[in-house]
PDB file of C-alpha atoms in Angstrom:
ATOM      1  CA  MET A 198      61.865 213.822 132.282  1.00 74.00           C
ATOM      2  CA  LYS A 199      63.846 214.442 129.093  1.00 72.00           C
ATOM      3  CA  TYR A 200      62.785 212.351 126.121  1.00 83.00           C
ATOM      4  CA  ILE A 201      64.670 213.778 123.150  1.00 95.00           C
ATOM      5  CA  LYS A 202      67.827 215.823 122.845  1.00 96.00           C
ATOM      6  CA  THR A 203      68.948 217.434 119.624  1.00 96.00           C
ATOM      7  CA  LYS A 204      71.931 219.665 118.993  1.00 97.00           C
ATOM      8  CA  ARG A 205      70.170 222.759 120.368  1.00 98.00           C
ATOM      9  CA  LEU A 206      66.953 221.525 121.990  1.00 98.00           C
ATOM     10  CA  ILE A 207      65.469 219.346 124.718  1.00 97.00           C
ATOM     11  CA  LEU A 208      62.004 217.845 124.276  1.00 97.00           C
ATOM     12  CA  ARG A 209      60.626 217.008 127.704  1.00 97.00           C
ATOM     13  CA  ASP A 210      57.684 216.750 130.071  1.00 97.00           C
ATOM     14  CA  TRP A 211      55.687 219.908 130.658  1.00 98.00           C
ATOM     15  CA  LYS A 212      56.383 221.951 133.791  1.00 97.00           C
ATOM     16  CA  GLU A 213      53.994 224.152 135.729  1.00 97.00           C
ATOM     17  CA  SER A 214      56.261 227.088 134.852  1.00 97.00           C
ATOM     18  CA  ASP A 215      55.612 226.463 131.118  1.00 98.00           C
ATOM     19  CA  ILE A 216      51.903 227.243 131.416  1.00 98.00           C
ATOM     20  CA  PRO A 217      52.065 231.077 131.607  1.00 98.00           C
ATOM     21  CA  LYS A 218      54.555 231.127 128.725  1.00 98.00           C
ATOM     22  CA  PHE A 219      52.350 228.806 126.679  1.00 98.00           C
ATOM     23  CA  ILE A 220      49.322 231.004 127.402  1.00 98.00           C
ATOM     24  CA  ARG A 221      51.255 234.017 126.038  1.00 97.00           C
ATOM     25  CA  LEU A 222      52.401 232.003 123.006  1.00 97.00           C
ATOM     26  CA  ASN A 223      48.814 230.943 122.192  1.00 96.00           C
ATOM     27  CA  GLY A 224      47.534 234.472 122.736  1.00 96.00           C
ATOM     28  CA  ASP A 225      49.857 235.852 120.044  1.00 96.00           C
ATOM     29  CA  LYS A 226      47.881 236.599 116.864  1.00 96.00           C
ATOM     30  CA  ASP A 227      50.967 235.993 114.709  1.00 96.00           C
ATOM     31  CA  VAL A 228      51.564 232.559 116.241  1.00 96.00           C
ATOM     32  CA  ARG A 229      47.888 231.700 115.739  1.00 95.00           C
ATOM     33  CA  ARG A 230      47.516 233.226 112.259  1.00 94.00           C
ATOM     34  CA  TYR A 231      46.741 229.799 110.740  1.00 93.00           C
ATOM     35  CA  PHE A 232      44.071 229.081 113.346  1.00 90.00           C
ATOM     36  CA  PRO A 233      40.584 230.604 113.338  1.00 87.00           C
ATOM     37  CA  ASN A 234      41.359 232.450 116.599  1.00 89.00           C
ATOM     38  CA  VAL A 235      43.792 232.804 119.472  1.00 93.00           C
ATOM     39  CA  ALA A 236      43.476 230.349 122.348  1.00 95.00           C
ATOM     40  CA  THR A 237      42.059 231.376 125.687  1.00 96.00           C
ATOM     41  CA  PRO A 238      44.190 230.899 128.798  1.00 97.00           C
ATOM     42  CA  GLU A 239      41.882 228.034 129.809  1.00 97.00           C
ATOM     43  CA  GLU A 240      42.307 226.328 126.425  1.00 96.00           C
ATOM     44  CA  SER A 241      46.093 226.647 126.667  1.00 97.00           C
ATOM     45  CA  LYS A 242      46.165 225.192 130.157  1.00 97.00           C
ATOM     46  CA  GLU A 243      43.906 222.314 129.090  1.00 96.00           C
ATOM     47  CA  PHE A 244      46.221 221.646 126.142  1.00 96.00           C
ATOM     48  CA  VAL A 245      49.214 221.358 128.485  1.00 97.00           C
ATOM     49  CA  LEU A 246      47.370 219.021 130.872  1.00 96.00           C
ATOM     50  CA  SER A 247      46.141 216.847 128.001  1.00 94.00           C
ATOM     51  CA  ALA A 248      49.585 216.749 126.355  1.00 95.00           C
ATOM     52  CA  GLN A 249      51.253 215.694 129.605  1.00 96.00           C
ATOM     53  CA  SER A 250      48.557 213.091 130.233  1.00 95.00           C
ATOM     54  CA  ASP A 251      49.266 211.554 126.812  1.00 92.00           C
ATOM     55  CA  ILE A 252      53.013 211.507 127.527  1.00 95.00           C
ATOM     56  CA  ASP A 253      52.403 209.825 130.885  1.00 95.00           C
ATOM     57  CA  ALA A 254      50.098 207.221 129.328  1.00 93.00           C
ATOM     58  CA  ARG A 255      52.029 206.431 126.141  1.00 91.00           C
ATOM     59  CA  GLY A 256      55.624 207.523 126.717  1.00 90.00           C
ATOM     60  CA  PHE A 257      55.279 210.008 123.862  1.00 92.00           C
ATOM     61  CA  GLY A 258      53.122 212.951 122.943  1.00 94.00           C
ATOM     62  CA  LEU A 259      53.351 216.671 122.381  1.00 97.00           C
ATOM     63  CA  PHE A 260      56.539 217.513 124.293  1.00 98.00           C
ATOM     64  CA  ALA A 261      57.500 220.875 125.728  1.00 98.00           C
ATOM     65  CA  VAL A 262      60.603 222.214 123.951  1.00 98.00           C
ATOM     66  CA  GLU A 263      63.372 224.176 125.587  1.00 97.00           C
ATOM     67  CA  ARG A 264      66.605 225.585 124.270  1.00 98.00           C
ATOM     68  CA  ARG A 265      69.703 223.847 125.589  1.00 97.00           C
ATOM     69  CA  ASP A 266      71.715 227.076 125.691  1.00 97.00           C
ATOM     70  CA  THR A 267      69.207 229.077 127.779  1.00 96.00           C
ATOM     71  CA  ASN A 268      66.892 226.409 129.284  1.00 96.00           C
ATOM     72  CA  GLU A 269      64.070 228.602 127.988  1.00 97.00           C
ATOM     73  CA  PHE A 270      60.676 227.082 127.101  1.00 98.00           C
ATOM     74  CA  ILE A 271      60.009 227.983 123.453  1.00 98.00           C
ATOM     75  CA  GLY A 272      57.030 225.857 122.372  1.00 98.00           C
ATOM     76  CA  PHE A 273      56.088 222.266 121.676  1.00 98.00           C
ATOM     77  CA  THR A 274      56.719 219.498 119.180  1.00 97.00           C
ATOM     78  CA  GLY A 275      55.616 215.904 119.188  1.00 96.00           C
ATOM     79  CA  ILE A 276      53.123 213.340 118.065  1.00 95.00           C
ATOM     80  CA  GLN A 277      49.581 212.592 119.069  1.00 91.00           C
ATOM     81  CA  VAL A 278      47.108 209.824 118.324  1.00 87.00           C
ATOM     82  CA  TRP A 279      44.057 210.778 116.268  1.00 80.00           C
ATOM     83  CA  GLU A 280      41.132 208.391 116.697  1.00 73.00           C
ATOM     84  CA  GLU A 281      38.277 207.789 114.277  1.00 63.00           C
ATOM     85  CA  GLU A 282      35.675 209.617 116.310  1.00 56.00           C
ATOM     86  CA  GLY A 283      35.575 213.385 116.270  1.00 56.00           C
ATOM     87  CA  PRO A 284      34.905 216.088 113.711  1.00 56.00           C
ATOM     88  CA  LEU A 285      37.684 215.150 111.270  1.00 59.00           C
ATOM     89  CA  LYS A 286      36.393 212.328 109.088  1.00 59.00           C
ATOM     90  CA  LEU A 287      39.576 211.621 107.143  1.00 61.00           C
ATOM     91  CA  HIS A 288      40.336 208.407 105.296  1.00 60.00           C
ATOM     92  CA  PHE A 289      43.574 207.686 107.181  1.00 62.00           C
ATOM     93  CA  LEU A 290      42.214 207.760 110.752  1.00 66.00           C
ATOM     94  CA  PRO A 291      43.113 206.467 113.290  1.00 73.00           C
ATOM     95  CA  THR A 292      46.684 207.676 112.928  1.00 81.00           C
ATOM     96  CA  ILE A 293      49.619 209.486 114.450  1.00 91.00           C
ATOM     97  CA  GLU A 294      50.009 213.207 113.753  1.00 92.00           C
ATOM     98  CA  ILE A 295      53.156 215.279 114.234  1.00 96.00           C
ATOM     99  CA  GLY A 296      52.768 218.909 115.214  1.00 96.00           C
ATOM    100  CA  TRP A 297      54.666 221.942 116.473  1.00 97.00           C
ATOM    101  CA  ARG A 298      54.157 225.497 117.665  1.00 97.00           C
ATOM    102  CA  PHE A 299      56.830 227.959 118.743  1.00 98.00           C
ATOM    103  CA  ALA A 300      56.973 231.430 120.223  1.00 97.00           C
ATOM    104  CA  LYS A 301      57.486 234.069 117.544  1.00 96.00           C
ATOM    105  CA  GLN A 302      60.937 235.157 118.772  1.00 96.00           C
ATOM    106  CA  HIS A 303      62.185 231.623 118.014  1.00 97.00           C
ATOM    107  CA  TRP A 304      60.990 231.469 114.406  1.00 96.00           C
ATOM    108  CA  ASN A 305      63.306 231.277 111.389  1.00 95.00           C
ATOM    109  CA  GLN A 306      66.120 229.646 113.343  1.00 96.00           C
ATOM    110  CA  GLY A 307      65.426 226.047 112.345  1.00 96.00           C
ATOM    111  CA  PHE A 308      64.098 225.044 115.781  1.00 98.00           C
ATOM    112  CA  ALA A 309      60.796 223.608 114.537  1.00 97.00           C
ATOM    113  CA  THR A 310      62.499 221.478 111.892  1.00 97.00           C
ATOM    114  CA  GLU A 311      65.200 220.332 114.321  1.00 97.00           C
ATOM    115  CA  ALA A 312      62.639 219.378 116.948  1.00 97.00           C
ATOM    116  CA  ALA A 313      60.397 217.608 114.427  1.00 97.00           C
ATOM    117  CA  LEU A 314      63.343 215.624 113.059  1.00 95.00           C
ATOM    118  CA  GLY A 315      64.168 214.645 116.637  1.00 95.00           C
ATOM    119  CA  VAL A 316      60.616 213.382 117.084  1.00 95.00           C
ATOM    120  CA  VAL A 317      60.753 211.354 113.868  1.00 94.00           C
ATOM    121  CA  LYS A 318      64.033 209.737 114.991  1.00 92.00           C
ATOM    122  CA  PHE A 319      62.511 209.044 118.428  1.00 93.00           C
ATOM    123  CA  VAL A 320      59.489 207.374 116.798  1.00 92.00           C
ATOM    124  CA  GLU A 321      61.716 205.348 114.477  1.00 91.00           C
ATOM    125  CA  ARG A 322      63.921 204.088 117.311  1.00 90.00           C
ATOM    126  CA  ASN A 323      61.417 203.671 120.144  1.00 90.00           C
ATOM    127  CA  THR A 324      58.035 202.723 118.699  1.00 89.00           C
ATOM    128  CA  ASP A 325      56.429 200.442 116.159  1.00 89.00           C
ATOM    129  CA  ILE A 326      54.686 203.382 114.478  1.00 90.00           C
ATOM    130  CA  LYS A 327      55.011 203.051 110.701  1.00 90.00           C
ATOM    131  CA  GLU A 328      53.530 206.304 109.387  1.00 91.00           C
ATOM    132  CA  ILE A 329      53.243 209.850 110.655  1.00 94.00           C
ATOM    133  CA  TYR A 330      50.809 212.393 109.232  1.00 93.00           C
ATOM    134  CA  ALA A 331      50.658 216.169 109.465  1.00 93.00           C
ATOM    135  CA  TYR A 332      48.032 218.612 108.320  1.00 90.00           C
ATOM    136  CA  ALA A 333      47.813 222.361 108.018  1.00 93.00           C
ATOM    137  CA  SER A 334      45.961 225.081 106.220  1.00 94.00           C
ATOM    138  CA  SER A 335      46.867 225.081 102.530  1.00 95.00           C
ATOM    139  CA  ILE A 336      48.234 228.617 102.994  1.00 95.00           C
ATOM    140  CA  ASN A 337      50.426 227.697 105.986  1.00 96.00           C
ATOM    141  CA  TYR A 338      53.636 227.602 103.960  1.00 96.00           C
ATOM    142  CA  PRO A 339      55.967 227.630 106.992  1.00 95.00           C
ATOM    143  CA  SER A 340      54.470 224.360 108.295  1.00 96.00           C
ATOM    144  CA  ILE A 341      54.273 222.843 104.828  1.00 97.00           C
ATOM    145  CA  ASN A 342      57.977 223.611 104.359  1.00 96.00           C
ATOM    146  CA  ILE A 343      58.774 221.757 107.583  1.00 96.00           C
ATOM    147  CA  MET A 344      56.704 218.796 106.375  1.00 96.00           C
ATOM    148  CA  LEU A 345      58.734 218.738 103.169  1.00 95.00           C
ATOM    149  CA  LYS A 346      61.996 218.916 105.131  1.00 94.00           C
ATOM    150  CA  LEU A 347      60.802 215.857 107.056  1.00 93.00           C
ATOM    151  CA  GLY A 348      60.494 213.995 103.768  1.00 92.00           C
ATOM    152  CA  MET A 349      56.700 214.015 103.911  1.00 94.00           C
ATOM    153  CA  GLU A 350      54.556 213.742 100.803  1.00 95.00           C
ATOM    154  CA  LYS A 351      51.150 215.319 100.171  1.00 95.00           C
ATOM    155  CA  VAL A 352      48.338 212.757 100.283  1.00 92.00           C
ATOM    156  CA  GLN A 353      45.092 214.670 100.617  1.00 89.00           C
ATOM    157  CA  THR A 354      43.325 218.020 100.560  1.00 89.00           C
ATOM    158  CA  PHE A 355      40.134 218.473 102.570  1.00 85.00           C
ATOM    159  CA  GLU A 356      37.731 221.122 103.786  1.00 85.00           C
ATOM    160  CA  HIS A 357      38.024 221.465 107.569  1.00 82.00           C
ATOM    161  CA  PRO A 358      34.554 220.841 109.047  1.00 79.00           C
ATOM    162  CA  LEU A 359      35.072 223.219 111.990  1.00 78.00           C
ATOM    163  CA  ILE A 360      36.014 226.227 109.846  1.00 84.00           C
ATOM    164  CA  MET A 361      33.261 228.255 108.183  1.00 85.00           C
ATOM    165  CA  GLU A 362      32.736 228.253 104.426  1.00 90.00           C
ATOM    166  CA  GLY A 363      34.687 230.943 102.633  1.00 87.00           C
ATOM    167  CA  HIS A 364      37.310 231.298 105.385  1.00 88.00           C
ATOM    168  CA  SER A 365      40.901 231.405 104.094  1.00 88.00           C
ATOM    169  CA  LEU A 366      41.808 228.498 106.421  1.00 90.00           C
ATOM    170  CA  LYS A 367      38.998 226.172 105.288  1.00 91.00           C
ATOM    171  CA  THR A 368      41.142 224.184 102.816  1.00 93.00           C
ATOM    172  CA  GLN A 369      43.664 221.936 104.558  1.00 91.00           C
ATOM    173  CA  VAL A 370      46.440 219.718 103.229  1.00 93.00           C
ATOM    174  CA  VAL A 371      47.593 216.375 104.625  1.00 92.00           C
ATOM    175  CA  TYR A 372      51.148 215.049 104.351  1.00 94.00           C
ATOM    176  CA  LYS A 373      52.633 211.744 105.500  1.00 92.00           C
ATOM    177  CA  THR A 374      55.945 209.981 105.866  1.00 92.00           C
ATOM    178  CA  ASP A 375      56.951 206.358 106.251  1.00 89.00           C
ATOM    179  CA  VAL A 376      58.891 206.375 109.532  1.00 84.00           C
ATOM    180  CA  LYS A 377      60.783 203.187 108.814  1.00 74.00           C
ATOM    181  CA  LYS A 378      62.393 204.590 105.675  1.00 68.00           C
ATOM    182  CA  ARG A 379      65.824 205.910 106.488  1.00 48.00           C
ATOM    183  CA  HIS A 380      65.717 209.684 106.474  1.00 52.00           C
ATOM    184  CA  ARG A 381      68.381 211.561 104.653  1.00 51.00           C
ATOM    185  CA  PHE A 382      68.557 214.008 107.517  1.00 50.00           C
ATOM    186  CA  ARG A 383      70.837 213.955 110.530  1.00 47.00           C
ATOM    187  CA  LEU A 384      70.461 215.773 113.804  1.00 43.00           C
TER     188      LEU A 384
END
């Protein structure tokens, strides 16, 4: 099923054929440079199954993204629900988080921003969600730049409890946006 179309992208359900491509994407050290490690094939497959389960249950989630011109799977973008339980004890939980990850050959072409803007418009038009949060390592400038392009504002810095002391990824930043405010962006 197709959920969101933008000028160049389709955000849709996951397909079985996406899994090997997603495993390769998550095994790329450059793609995972702002994570403590690369993902195993099992972790990538579990991610896909969990993402599709959320989409089936809620009508939204972390969608597979494909290019409209080539029908090629290039990554994911979407939103997920963060509950209070779990290792992240942040003041704004439970909440909705927006996220993205793309194969390296599709970087620096505006795909992540375009897809994320499509998700924000989808949320605005199809849900009663009022706020969306995003978080990333404080040194993950590419993701922070996308957050800023979405009109998000920084609300918190925290030390990630699952990352060891002294690691360059330990300090994380949290941004948020009010979905119901009209965005100055157009798809």
